[in-house]
Amino acid sequence: MSLSPLTPHLGNPKHLRVLQPDKMEQQRDIAASDKAHLHLDKEGETPGSDDGLWYDAPAEPLPNVDQDLPSNALESHNDRKGKCKELVSPQVCRLVSLPTELINSILSYLCPADLVAVSATCHALRIHAHDDRLWRAFVQASVPGVRITSSYPCDSFRTLFQVHEPRWYLPRHKIWFSDGDLTGRLVIARYDQRRGCIEGYQLVAVSTRTAFQTWQADSNVIIHAFEPKVMLHLDKPVLQLSADNPAQQYHRSILSINLREPEGGSSESTHIPSSRFRPEIPMPLGSSDTVRSNFIHARIIPPLSPTELSSLSFPYNDIWPPPTIPAPHRVFSASPRVDRILGSFTTLAHAGSPNTTPADENGSNNNNNYLLSDDPAPRSRREMSDQTFRIRKWLEVRDITIPGIEAGSVGLHIGEEISTYATLDPALYTPTPTKPYRGIWVGDYSGHGCEFLLIHQPDDDDPLDADTTLVRGADETDESFAQRKADQTVYRGRLEAIKLTGDPNVPRGEFTFVVDDLGDDGFLEVVQDEPFKGARVVKSRGHIANTGFVNDMYIESRLILLSHDRLAQYWVEFGHISFFDRVDIDKFIVPG
C-alpha cells in the first residue's frame, strides 16, 4: 500500500506516523493552537513542529469506556462520520476514510501527547481526536479503583484531563511517603470526581489495645497486644488540587501560550514562566489565611549506581527516596532560600515580583508563587519526576510596615519547610504466590506508637524450580510432599522491613528489621506453644539506635511468621514481642 501524505502505516497500529507537509500548513496551524492550549509537550518539542514525527504509542489500547457517558458529551456516530467526510477526501487522507469505529480504535493506542499531535494535522482527525471517550479513558487510567463517570466541574473529559495534566500521576501511584523530620508521613492520594479534585490525606493508625501477656515458652518475655485502627486524617488534607482552583487555572492559561524560552533565558519572557512545570501551585487546604501550602514538581537528578548508593550514609546526601527503597530515579530534598531574622528562618516576598502571580481584585497577592533556588524546578517533561513531588508550607504574616515600601506589598514567612514525597513501585508491595509478605504493613513500636512499613522481598537471582530440586521421601505422603514443595518455594530469600514512617530513634527510610534468609539457613523452629503454635520462626536482625539515630546497630531478634497478613517480631535483648499487620491500601482510595 502506498502512503499518501497524512496516511498512517496501518500494518502496525501501535505506532502512528504523522507527516505534516507544507501544503497542509494552514490547516495544521489552526489545529496546532489546540495542541498549544493543551500544552502536552513531548521531550521538549515545540507545538506545531514542521518535522514528520514518530511517536511511540502504548502497547495496548486504552479501555473501552463508551458506556455511562452522558448523551450531551458525545456527538452522534452519524454526525461525526458526516463531518469527517465533508472535511477531507479519501484521496487526501486514507485514514479518515476508514469507519469511525476503526479510526477511534487506532487512536486508542496513542498516549495523550500523540493524540494531540494527531489533532494538529487536519480538521478531520481533530474531530476524532476530540472524541471524549478517548479522553475519559486517559482519566480512568490514572484513577485506580474508582469508575469515572463525571467530568465535573469541566464540560468534557478532555478539559478535565487538561486541567490536571501533568499531575495525574498523583492518584495513579496513590502511595506517597515524605522525608519530613525523622518521622515522615504516609499519604494516600486519590481523585474525587464529585469535586473534580486530586486530594491526599495522611494515613494514621492507633492501637485500640494496650494489654500484654507473658509467653508460655518463656515467662520473661512480654507479648504486647496489638489491634490497630488505620484511617485517613480527613480533617487535615495534605494535597488538594481542584479543577476549579483559580490559581491552577491561572497557570494553565499563561502556559497555553506557544512560547519557548531560549537557552539562558530571555528578557522578553521574564514575566511569563517558560514551563508549566516550574510554578508552584497554591493549595487552599483550610480556612486559615495565615497557613499556606504550595505544590511543587521535582526535578530528576542524574542516576546513581548501586555502588554509589551503597556508599552513602545517613542522610544519604539528601536524596529521596533513600537507598533502602528501589526507585527508577531520585531527587534532592530541597532547601528554601531563607534569611535569618530574629533567630527564625523567614522569607521576604514582594508582591508583583517575576516569581509571583498577579494581584487579585483587591490588590493583594495570595498565591505566593516562589521558585526553589537550590534545586531548580523541571523545565520540561524530560526533567520532571512523576515519582516524586514537594510541598512547601509556611506561616504568613502580612501588613508589615517597612520604610520606603508600599504597605501590604511585603509578607513575612515564618517556619517555612519543604517536604519531598516519593512513591513506591507497585511490584514492591504487591504480594505474589512466591513473595507473599510483600506489602504495606503497620507495626507496634510501644511508646512511639504505630508506624508504617514496606515489607520488601527482593526478586531471586536464581529462581527455584522445586520440581527438579526436591526429592520425595520413601514414606512421604502426597500431602506432605506437596506442602514441602510449597514451603521451599515460599520460604526462601531475603525479607526487608523498611520504615515509611519513623520515630526519633530509627527514622523513616531505614530498615527496622531484616531477615537474611527465610529458608533453611535462617530457620530456627516451629513454635509448639500458644499463642504462636505452628508458626515458623526465622532469624532476624532488629535495628535500634539512640535518639537522633545515633549509634545505630543491629541486635539479635526472631521473626515469627504467623500468616501472610500478620507477623510478630521477638526482640530478644529487650524481652518483648511486637506485632505487624498488613494494611489494605485500596480501601482508602475511594472517596466516602
Coordinates of C-alpha atoms in Angstrom, one line a residue:
M1 CA 0.0 0.0 0.0
S2 CA 1.4 3.4 -1.0
L3 CA 1.5 6.1 1.6
S4 CA 0.0 9.4 0.7
P5 CA 0.5 12.5 3.0
L6 CA -1.2 12.1 6.3
T7 CA -1.6 8.3 5.7
P8 CA -0.6 6.1 8.7
H9 CA 1.1 2.8 8.3
L10 CA -1.9 0.6 9.2
G11 CA 0.2 -2.5 9.3
N12 CA 1.2 -1.7 12.9
P13 CA -1.4 0.3 14.7
K14 CA 0.9 0.5 17.8
H15 CA 2.9 3.2 16.0
L16 CA 1.2 6.0 14.1
R17 CA 3.3 8.0 11.7
V18 CA 2.1 11.6 11.1
L19 CA 3.6 13.6 8.3
Q20 CA 2.9 17.3 8.1
P21 CA 3.5 18.6 4.5
D22 CA 3.7 22.3 3.8
K23 CA 0.5 22.1 1.7
M24 CA -1.4 21.5 4.9
E25 CA 0.2 24.3 6.8
Q26 CA -2.9 26.5 7.1
Q27 CA -5.0 23.6 8.4
R28 CA -2.2 22.4 10.7
D29 CA -1.6 25.9 12.2
I30 CA -5.3 26.1 13.1
A31 CA -5.3 22.8 14.8
A32 CA -1.9 23.4 16.4
S33 CA -3.5 26.0 18.6
D34 CA -5.4 23.2 20.1
K35 CA -2.1 21.5 21.0
A36 CA -0.7 24.7 22.4
H37 CA -3.8 25.1 24.6
L38 CA -3.5 21.6 25.9
H39 CA 0.3 22.2 26.3
L40 CA 1.3 18.5 26.2
D41 CA 4.9 18.6 25.2
K42 CA 6.9 15.5 24.3
E43 CA 10.6 15.7 25.4
G44 CA 10.6 19.5 24.9
E45 CA 9.1 19.6 21.4
T46 CA 7.7 22.8 20.1
P47 CA 4.0 22.5 19.4
G48 CA 3.4 22.7 15.6
S49 CA 6.8 21.5 14.6
D50 CA 7.3 21.2 10.9
D51 CA 9.1 17.8 11.0
G52 CA 7.5 14.5 10.4
L53 CA 7.5 12.8 13.8
W54 CA 7.4 9.2 15.0
Y55 CA 5.5 8.7 18.3
D56 CA 5.8 5.6 20.4
A57 CA 2.3 4.5 21.4
P58 CA 1.1 2.3 24.3
A59 CA 1.4 -1.4 23.6
E60 CA -2.2 -1.9 24.4
P61 CA -5.3 0.2 23.6
L62 CA -7.0 2.2 26.3
P63 CA -10.0 0.5 28.0
N64 CA -13.4 0.9 26.3
V65 CA -15.4 3.4 28.3
D66 CA -18.3 4.0 25.9
Q67 CA -20.9 3.2 28.5
D68 CA -22.2 5.6 31.1
L69 CA -21.2 8.7 29.2
P70 CA -23.8 11.4 29.2
S71 CA -25.6 11.9 25.9
N72 CA -24.5 15.5 25.6
A73 CA -20.8 14.6 26.0
L74 CA -20.6 12.9 22.5
E75 CA -21.7 13.7 19.0
S76 CA -23.7 11.0 17.4
H77 CA -21.9 8.5 15.2
N78 CA -23.6 9.7 12.0
D79 CA -22.9 13.4 12.7
R80 CA -19.2 12.7 13.4
K81 CA -18.9 10.5 10.3
G82 CA -20.6 13.1 8.2
K83 CA -18.4 15.9 9.3
C84 CA -15.2 13.9 8.5
K85 CA -16.5 13.1 5.0
E86 CA -17.2 16.8 4.4
L87 CA -13.8 18.0 5.6
V88 CA -11.5 15.6 3.7
S89 CA -11.5 13.4 0.6
P90 CA -10.2 9.9 0.7
Q91 CA -7.7 10.9 -2.0
V92 CA -6.1 13.3 0.5
C93 CA -6.0 11.1 3.6
R94 CA -6.9 7.4 3.5
L95 CA -7.0 7.2 7.3
V96 CA -10.1 9.3 7.7
S97 CA -11.9 7.3 5.0
L98 CA -12.0 4.4 7.4
P99 CA -15.1 3.7 9.5
T100 CA -15.3 5.8 12.6
E101 CA -15.0 2.8 14.9
L102 CA -11.8 1.7 13.3
I103 CA -10.3 5.2 13.5
N104 CA -11.1 5.5 17.2
S105 CA -9.7 2.1 17.8
I106 CA -6.4 3.1 16.2
L107 CA -6.3 6.4 18.2
S108 CA -6.9 4.5 21.4
Y109 CA -3.4 3.1 21.1
L110 CA -1.9 6.7 21.4
C111 CA -0.8 8.5 24.5
P112 CA -2.2 12.0 25.2
A113 CA 0.7 13.8 23.6
D114 CA 0.5 11.8 20.5
L115 CA -3.3 12.2 20.3
V116 CA -2.8 16.0 20.5
A117 CA -0.2 15.8 17.7
V118 CA -2.7 13.9 15.5
S119 CA -5.3 16.5 16.1
A120 CA -2.9 19.1 14.8
T121 CA -2.7 17.5 11.3
C122 CA -6.1 18.2 9.8
H123 CA -9.7 19.1 10.8
A124 CA -11.0 15.6 10.2
L125 CA -8.5 13.9 12.6
R126 CA -9.1 16.8 15.0
I127 CA -12.7 15.8 15.3
H128 CA -11.8 12.2 16.0
A129 CA -9.0 13.2 18.5
H130 CA -11.6 15.2 20.4
D131 CA -13.8 12.2 21.0
D132 CA -14.5 12.4 24.7
R133 CA -14.4 8.6 25.1
L134 CA -10.7 8.7 24.4
W135 CA -10.1 11.4 27.0
R136 CA -12.3 9.7 29.6
A137 CA -10.1 6.6 29.2
F138 CA -7.0 8.7 29.9
V139 CA -8.6 10.0 33.1
Q140 CA -9.7 6.5 34.1
A141 CA -6.2 5.0 33.6
S142 CA -5.0 7.5 36.2
V143 CA -7.7 6.8 38.8
P144 CA -7.4 3.2 40.1
G145 CA -10.2 1.6 42.0
V146 CA -12.9 4.2 41.0
R147 CA -15.1 4.1 37.9
I148 CA -15.1 7.6 36.4
T149 CA -18.5 8.7 35.2
S150 CA -18.4 12.5 35.5
S151 CA -16.1 15.3 34.2
Y152 CA -17.5 17.8 36.8
P153 CA -16.8 20.7 37.0
C154 CA -15.4 20.7 33.4
D155 CA -17.7 20.4 30.4
S156 CA -15.7 17.4 29.0
F157 CA -13.1 14.8 30.0
R158 CA -10.7 16.4 27.6
T159 CA -10.9 19.6 29.5
L160 CA -10.7 17.8 32.8
F161 CA -7.6 15.9 31.7
Q162 CA -6.0 19.2 30.6
V163 CA -6.7 21.0 33.9
H164 CA -4.9 18.3 36.0
E165 CA -2.2 17.5 33.5
P166 CA 0.7 16.7 34.3
R167 CA -0.4 15.8 37.8
W168 CA -2.4 12.7 37.1
Y169 CA 0.5 10.6 38.4
L170 CA -0.6 11.6 42.0
P171 CA -3.7 9.4 42.2
R172 CA -2.3 6.8 39.8
H173 CA 0.6 6.0 42.2
K174 CA -1.7 6.6 45.2
I175 CA 1.0 5.8 47.9
W176 CA 3.4 8.7 48.9
F177 CA 5.8 8.9 51.8
S178 CA 7.8 12.0 52.9
D179 CA 11.2 13.0 54.3
G180 CA 9.8 15.4 56.8
D181 CA 11.8 15.4 60.1
L182 CA 12.7 11.9 61.3
T183 CA 9.1 10.7 61.4
G184 CA 7.9 11.5 57.9
R185 CA 4.4 10.8 56.9
L186 CA 2.5 8.4 54.7
V187 CA -0.1 10.0 52.3
I188 CA -2.8 8.3 50.2
A189 CA -3.6 10.3 47.0
R190 CA -6.9 9.8 45.2
Y191 CA -9.3 11.6 42.9
D192 CA -12.7 12.7 44.0
Q193 CA -14.9 13.1 40.9
R194 CA -17.7 14.7 42.9
R195 CA -15.5 17.8 43.2
G196 CA -13.1 17.3 40.3
C197 CA -10.3 17.3 42.9
I198 CA -7.0 15.4 43.3
E199 CA -6.6 15.1 47.1
G200 CA -4.3 13.5 49.5
Y201 CA -4.7 12.6 53.2
Q202 CA -2.2 11.3 55.8
L203 CA -2.7 7.7 56.8
V204 CA -2.6 7.3 60.5
A205 CA -3.0 4.4 62.9
V206 CA -3.8 3.9 66.6
S207 CA -3.7 0.8 68.7
T208 CA -7.0 0.1 70.4
R209 CA -5.5 -2.3 73.0
T210 CA -2.7 -1.7 75.5
A211 CA -2.8 -5.1 77.3
F212 CA 0.1 -7.6 77.5
Q213 CA 0.7 -11.1 78.5
T214 CA 3.7 -13.4 79.2
W215 CA 4.8 -16.0 76.7
Q216 CA 4.2 -19.6 77.7
A217 CA 7.5 -20.7 76.2
D218 CA 9.4 -18.1 78.2
S219 CA 7.8 -16.3 81.2
N220 CA 10.4 -13.5 80.9
V221 CA 9.1 -12.5 77.5
I222 CA 6.2 -10.0 77.3
I223 CA 3.7 -10.1 74.3
H224 CA 2.2 -6.7 73.6
A225 CA -1.4 -6.9 72.3
F226 CA -1.9 -5.0 69.0
E227 CA -5.2 -4.3 67.3
P228 CA -4.6 -1.2 65.1
K229 CA -7.2 1.0 63.7
V230 CA -6.0 2.5 60.4
M231 CA -7.7 5.5 58.9
L232 CA -7.2 8.7 56.9
H233 CA -6.8 12.0 58.7
L234 CA -9.7 13.6 56.7
D235 CA -9.8 16.8 58.7
K236 CA -6.4 17.9 57.5
P237 CA -5.7 17.4 53.8
V238 CA -2.1 17.3 52.6
L239 CA -2.9 17.6 48.9
Q240 CA -5.8 19.5 47.3
L241 CA -5.7 20.3 43.6
S242 CA -9.1 21.3 42.4
A243 CA -10.2 21.7 38.8
D244 CA -11.8 25.0 39.7
N245 CA -8.8 26.3 41.7
P246 CA -8.3 29.9 40.3
A247 CA -4.5 29.6 40.9
Q248 CA -4.4 26.4 38.9
Q249 CA -6.4 27.9 36.1
Y250 CA -4.1 30.9 36.1
H251 CA -1.0 28.7 35.5
R252 CA -2.9 26.8 32.8
S253 CA -3.8 30.0 30.9
I254 CA -0.4 31.6 30.9
L255 CA 1.2 28.3 29.9
S256 CA -1.1 27.8 26.9
I257 CA 0.9 30.4 25.0
N258 CA 3.1 28.9 22.4
L259 CA 6.3 30.3 23.9
R260 CA 9.7 28.7 24.1
E261 CA 12.4 30.3 26.2
P262 CA 15.8 30.4 24.6
E263 CA 18.8 28.8 26.3
G264 CA 19.9 31.1 29.1
G265 CA 16.6 32.8 29.3
S266 CA 15.2 35.9 27.6
S267 CA 14.4 39.3 29.0
E268 CA 11.2 39.4 26.8
S269 CA 9.8 36.4 28.7
T270 CA 10.9 37.4 32.2
H271 CA 7.3 37.7 33.5
I272 CA 5.9 34.6 31.8
P273 CA 7.1 31.2 33.1
S274 CA 8.6 29.3 30.2
S275 CA 7.5 25.9 31.5
R276 CA 4.3 24.7 33.2
F277 CA 6.4 22.5 35.4
R278 CA 8.1 25.4 37.1
P279 CA 5.4 27.4 39.0
E280 CA 4.3 26.4 42.5
I281 CA 0.6 25.8 42.8
P282 CA -1.1 27.2 45.9
M283 CA -3.5 24.8 47.6
P284 CA -6.4 26.1 49.7
L285 CA -6.2 23.5 52.5
G286 CA -8.2 25.2 55.2
S287 CA -9.9 28.3 56.5
S288 CA -6.8 29.9 57.9
D289 CA -5.4 32.7 55.9
T290 CA -2.0 32.6 57.6
V291 CA -1.0 28.9 56.9
R292 CA -0.1 28.5 53.3
S293 CA 0.8 25.3 51.3
N294 CA 2.1 25.1 47.7
F295 CA 2.5 22.1 45.4
I296 CA 5.9 21.8 43.5
H297 CA 7.1 19.4 40.9
A298 CA 10.5 17.9 41.5
R299 CA 13.5 17.6 39.1
I300 CA 15.2 14.2 38.5
I301 CA 18.9 14.0 39.4
P302 CA 21.5 12.0 37.4
P303 CA 21.2 8.3 38.3
L304 CA 23.5 6.8 40.9
S305 CA 25.0 3.4 40.6
P306 CA 24.3 0.7 43.2
T307 CA 27.8 1.1 44.4
E308 CA 27.4 4.8 44.8
L309 CA 24.1 4.3 46.7
S310 CA 25.5 1.7 49.0
S311 CA 28.4 4.0 49.9
L312 CA 26.1 6.8 51.2
S313 CA 25.5 7.1 54.9
F314 CA 22.5 8.8 56.6
P315 CA 21.1 11.3 55.5
Y316 CA 22.4 10.0 52.1
N317 CA 23.4 13.4 50.6
D318 CA 19.7 14.4 51.0
I319 CA 18.4 12.3 48.2
W320 CA 14.9 10.9 48.2
P321 CA 13.7 8.2 48.2
P322 CA 16.6 6.8 50.3
P323 CA 18.8 4.0 49.0
T324 CA 17.0 1.3 51.0
I325 CA 14.0 1.6 48.7
P326 CA 14.4 0.6 45.0
A327 CA 13.3 3.5 42.7
P328 CA 13.6 4.3 39.0
H329 CA 15.0 7.7 39.8
R330 CA 15.6 10.1 42.7
V331 CA 15.6 13.8 43.6
F332 CA 17.3 16.0 46.1
S333 CA 15.5 17.1 49.2
A334 CA 15.0 20.8 48.8
S335 CA 16.0 23.7 51.0
P336 CA 14.3 27.1 50.6
R337 CA 16.2 30.4 50.1
V338 CA 16.0 31.9 53.6
D339 CA 17.1 34.9 55.5
R340 CA 17.7 34.6 59.2
I341 CA 15.7 37.3 61.1
L342 CA 15.5 37.4 64.9
G343 CA 16.5 33.8 65.2
S344 CA 13.8 32.5 62.9
F345 CA 14.0 31.3 59.3
T346 CA 11.9 33.6 57.2
T347 CA 11.5 34.7 53.6
L348 CA 10.6 38.1 52.4
A349 CA 8.4 38.1 49.3
H350 CA 7.4 41.2 47.3
A351 CA 4.1 41.1 45.5
G352 CA 4.3 41.6 41.8
S353 CA 7.8 40.2 41.5
P354 CA 8.6 38.0 38.5
N355 CA 8.2 34.8 40.5
T356 CA 4.7 35.6 41.8
T357 CA 1.3 35.6 40.3
P358 CA -0.7 38.7 39.6
A359 CA -2.6 40.5 42.4
D360 CA -6.2 39.7 42.8
E361 CA -9.1 42.2 42.5
N362 CA -8.3 43.6 46.0
G363 CA -4.7 44.2 45.0
S364 CA -3.2 41.5 47.2
N365 CA -1.1 38.6 46.1
N366 CA -2.4 35.4 47.7
N367 CA -0.6 32.8 45.6
N368 CA 3.0 33.5 46.7
N369 CA 4.3 31.5 43.8
Y370 CA 8.0 31.3 44.6
L371 CA 10.6 29.2 42.9
L372 CA 13.2 26.9 44.6
S373 CA 16.6 28.3 44.3
D374 CA 18.9 25.4 45.5
D375 CA 17.2 22.8 43.3
P376 CA 15.7 24.2 40.1
A377 CA 12.3 23.0 39.2
P378 CA 11.9 21.0 36.0
R379 CA 11.7 22.9 32.8
S380 CA 10.4 20.0 30.6
R381 CA 8.7 16.7 30.9
R382 CA 12.0 15.0 30.5
E383 CA 13.3 16.6 33.7
M384 CA 10.1 16.3 35.7
S385 CA 9.8 13.4 38.1
D386 CA 6.4 11.6 38.1
Q387 CA 7.6 9.5 41.1
T388 CA 8.2 12.5 43.5
F389 CA 6.9 15.9 44.3
R390 CA 7.3 18.6 47.0
I391 CA 5.0 20.6 49.3
R392 CA 6.1 23.9 50.7
K393 CA 4.4 25.1 53.9
W394 CA 4.8 28.3 55.9
L395 CA 3.1 30.7 58.2
E396 CA 2.5 34.1 56.6
V397 CA 2.3 37.4 58.4
R398 CA 1.1 40.3 56.3
D399 CA 0.7 44.1 56.8
I400 CA 4.3 44.6 57.7
T401 CA 5.5 48.2 57.6
I402 CA 8.9 48.8 56.1
P403 CA 10.0 52.4 55.4
G404 CA 10.1 53.1 51.6
I405 CA 8.0 50.1 50.7
E406 CA 4.3 50.3 49.9
A407 CA 2.1 48.9 52.8
G408 CA 0.8 45.4 52.2
S409 CA 3.3 44.6 49.5
V410 CA 5.6 42.6 51.8
G411 CA 4.8 39.4 53.6
L412 CA 6.9 37.7 56.3
H413 CA 7.2 33.9 56.0
I414 CA 7.8 32.1 59.3
G415 CA 8.6 28.5 59.9
E416 CA 8.9 27.6 56.2
E417 CA 9.5 23.9 55.4
I418 CA 9.7 21.9 52.2
S419 CA 8.8 18.2 52.3
T420 CA 9.7 15.9 49.5
Y421 CA 7.4 12.9 48.7
A422 CA 8.1 9.7 46.8
T423 CA 6.0 6.8 45.7
L424 CA 6.6 3.1 45.5
D425 CA 6.7 0.8 42.6
P426 CA 3.6 -1.4 42.9
A427 CA 5.8 -4.5 42.4
L428 CA 7.4 -3.7 45.8
Y429 CA 4.2 -4.0 47.8
T430 CA 2.1 -6.4 45.7
P431 CA 2.2 -9.9 47.1
T432 CA 2.7 -12.9 44.8
P433 CA 2.5 -16.7 45.4
T434 CA 6.2 -16.9 45.9
K435 CA 6.6 -13.5 47.7
P436 CA 3.6 -13.5 49.9
Y437 CA 4.9 -11.0 52.5
R438 CA 5.3 -8.0 50.2
G439 CA 3.1 -5.2 51.2
I440 CA 2.4 -2.1 53.3
W441 CA 2.3 -3.0 57.0
V442 CA 1.6 -1.2 60.3
G443 CA 3.6 -2.1 63.4
D444 CA 3.6 -1.6 67.1
Y445 CA 6.5 0.5 68.4
S446 CA 5.4 0.8 72.0
G447 CA 6.0 4.4 73.2
H448 CA 6.5 5.7 69.7
G449 CA 3.0 4.4 68.7
C450 CA 2.1 2.8 65.3
E451 CA 4.5 3.1 62.3
F452 CA 4.0 2.1 58.7
L453 CA 6.4 -0.2 56.9
L454 CA 7.2 -1.5 53.5
I455 CA 8.0 -5.2 53.7
H456 CA 10.1 -6.0 50.6
Q457 CA 11.1 -9.4 49.3
P458 CA 13.7 -8.8 46.6
D459 CA 13.5 -10.9 43.5
D460 CA 15.7 -14.0 43.5
D461 CA 18.8 -14.1 41.4
D462 CA 18.2 -17.8 40.7
P463 CA 14.5 -18.7 40.7
L464 CA 13.8 -22.1 42.3
D465 CA 12.4 -25.0 40.4
A466 CA 11.0 -27.1 43.2
D467 CA 10.1 -29.9 40.8
T468 CA 13.7 -30.6 40.0
T469 CA 15.4 -29.8 43.3
L470 CA 13.2 -31.7 45.7
V471 CA 13.4 -35.5 46.2
R472 CA 10.4 -37.2 47.6
G473 CA 10.9 -39.4 50.7
A474 CA 10.1 -43.1 50.5
D475 CA 7.5 -42.8 53.2
E476 CA 6.3 -39.3 52.4
T477 CA 2.6 -38.8 51.7
D478 CA 1.3 -36.8 48.8
E479 CA 0.1 -34.0 51.1
S480 CA 3.4 -33.8 53.0
F481 CA 5.4 -33.7 49.8
A482 CA 3.1 -31.0 48.3
Q483 CA 3.4 -28.9 51.4
R484 CA 7.2 -29.3 51.4
K485 CA 7.3 -28.1 47.8
A486 CA 5.2 -25.1 48.6
D487 CA 7.3 -24.2 51.7
Q488 CA 10.5 -24.4 49.7
T489 CA 9.1 -22.0 47.1
V490 CA 7.8 -19.5 49.7
Y491 CA 10.3 -19.8 52.5
R492 CA 13.5 -18.6 50.7
G493 CA 15.4 -15.5 50.1
R494 CA 15.7 -12.2 51.9
L495 CA 13.0 -10.1 53.6
E496 CA 13.5 -6.4 54.4
A497 CA 11.2 -4.3 56.6
I498 CA 11.7 -0.6 55.7
K499 CA 10.1 2.2 57.7
L500 CA 7.8 4.5 55.6
T501 CA 7.2 6.5 58.8
G502 CA 9.7 6.5 61.7
D503 CA 10.5 7.8 65.1
P504 CA 13.2 9.9 66.8
N505 CA 15.4 6.7 67.2
V506 CA 15.1 4.9 63.9
P507 CA 13.8 7.3 61.2
R508 CA 11.7 6.9 58.1
G509 CA 13.5 5.2 55.2
E510 CA 15.6 2.9 57.5
F511 CA 15.4 -0.8 58.0
T512 CA 13.6 -1.8 61.1
F513 CA 14.4 -5.5 60.8
V514 CA 16.0 -7.8 58.2
V515 CA 15.7 -11.5 57.6
D516 CA 18.7 -12.7 55.6
D517 CA 17.1 -16.0 54.6
L518 CA 13.6 -17.3 55.1
G519 CA 14.8 -20.7 54.1
D520 CA 16.9 -23.4 55.7
D521 CA 19.8 -21.1 56.6
G522 CA 17.5 -18.9 58.7
F523 CA 15.1 -21.5 60.0
L524 CA 15.1 -21.9 63.8
E525 CA 11.9 -23.8 64.8
V526 CA 8.2 -24.3 64.6
V527 CA 6.6 -23.0 67.7
Q528 CA 4.8 -25.6 69.8
D529 CA 3.3 -23.3 72.4
E530 CA 0.4 -20.9 72.3
P531 CA -0.4 -18.3 71.1
F532 CA 2.0 -18.9 68.2
K533 CA 1.6 -22.7 67.9
G534 CA 2.5 -24.0 64.5
A535 CA 4.2 -20.7 63.4
R536 CA 7.6 -20.8 61.6
V537 CA 10.4 -18.8 63.3
V538 CA 13.4 -17.5 61.4
K539 CA 16.5 -15.5 62.4
S540 CA 16.2 -11.7 62.0
R541 CA 18.3 -8.6 62.9
G542 CA 16.5 -5.8 64.6
H543 CA 17.6 -2.2 64.0
I544 CA 17.9 0.1 67.0
A545 CA 19.5 3.5 67.8
N546 CA 19.7 6.3 70.3
T547 CA 17.7 9.4 69.9
G548 CA 18.5 11.2 66.7
F549 CA 19.6 8.0 65.0
V550 CA 22.9 8.0 66.9
N551 CA 25.0 4.8 67.4
D552 CA 22.6 2.7 65.4
M553 CA 23.2 -1.1 65.5
Y554 CA 21.5 -4.4 64.7
I555 CA 20.6 -6.8 67.5
E556 CA 19.5 -10.4 67.7
S557 CA 15.8 -10.9 67.0
R558 CA 13.5 -13.5 65.6
L559 CA 10.6 -13.2 63.2
I560 CA 7.5 -15.3 63.8
L561 CA 5.6 -15.9 60.6
L562 CA 2.0 -16.2 61.9
S563 CA 0.4 -15.7 58.4
H564 CA 0.8 -13.8 55.2
D565 CA -1.1 -10.9 56.9
R566 CA 0.3 -10.9 60.4
L567 CA 3.9 -11.2 61.7
A568 CA 5.5 -11.0 65.2
Q569 CA 9.0 -9.7 66.0
Y570 CA 10.7 -11.1 69.1
W571 CA 13.3 -8.6 70.2
V572 CA 15.5 -11.0 72.2
E573 CA 17.6 -8.4 74.0
F574 CA 14.5 -6.4 75.1
G575 CA 12.5 -9.4 76.1
H576 CA 9.3 -8.4 74.3
I577 CA 7.3 -9.4 71.2
S578 CA 5.5 -6.9 69.0
F579 CA 3.1 -7.4 66.1
F580 CA 2.8 -6.2 62.5
D581 CA -0.4 -6.3 60.4
R582 CA -0.9 -5.9 56.7
V583 CA -2.7 -2.7 55.6
D584 CA -5.3 -2.8 52.8
I585 CA -4.4 0.4 50.9
D586 CA -7.1 0.0 48.3
K587 CA -10.0 0.6 50.8
F588 CA -8.7 4.2 51.3
I589 CA -8.6 5.3 47.6
V590 CA -12.4 5.5 47.1
P591 CA -13.8 8.8 48.5
G592 CA -16.5 8.2 51.0

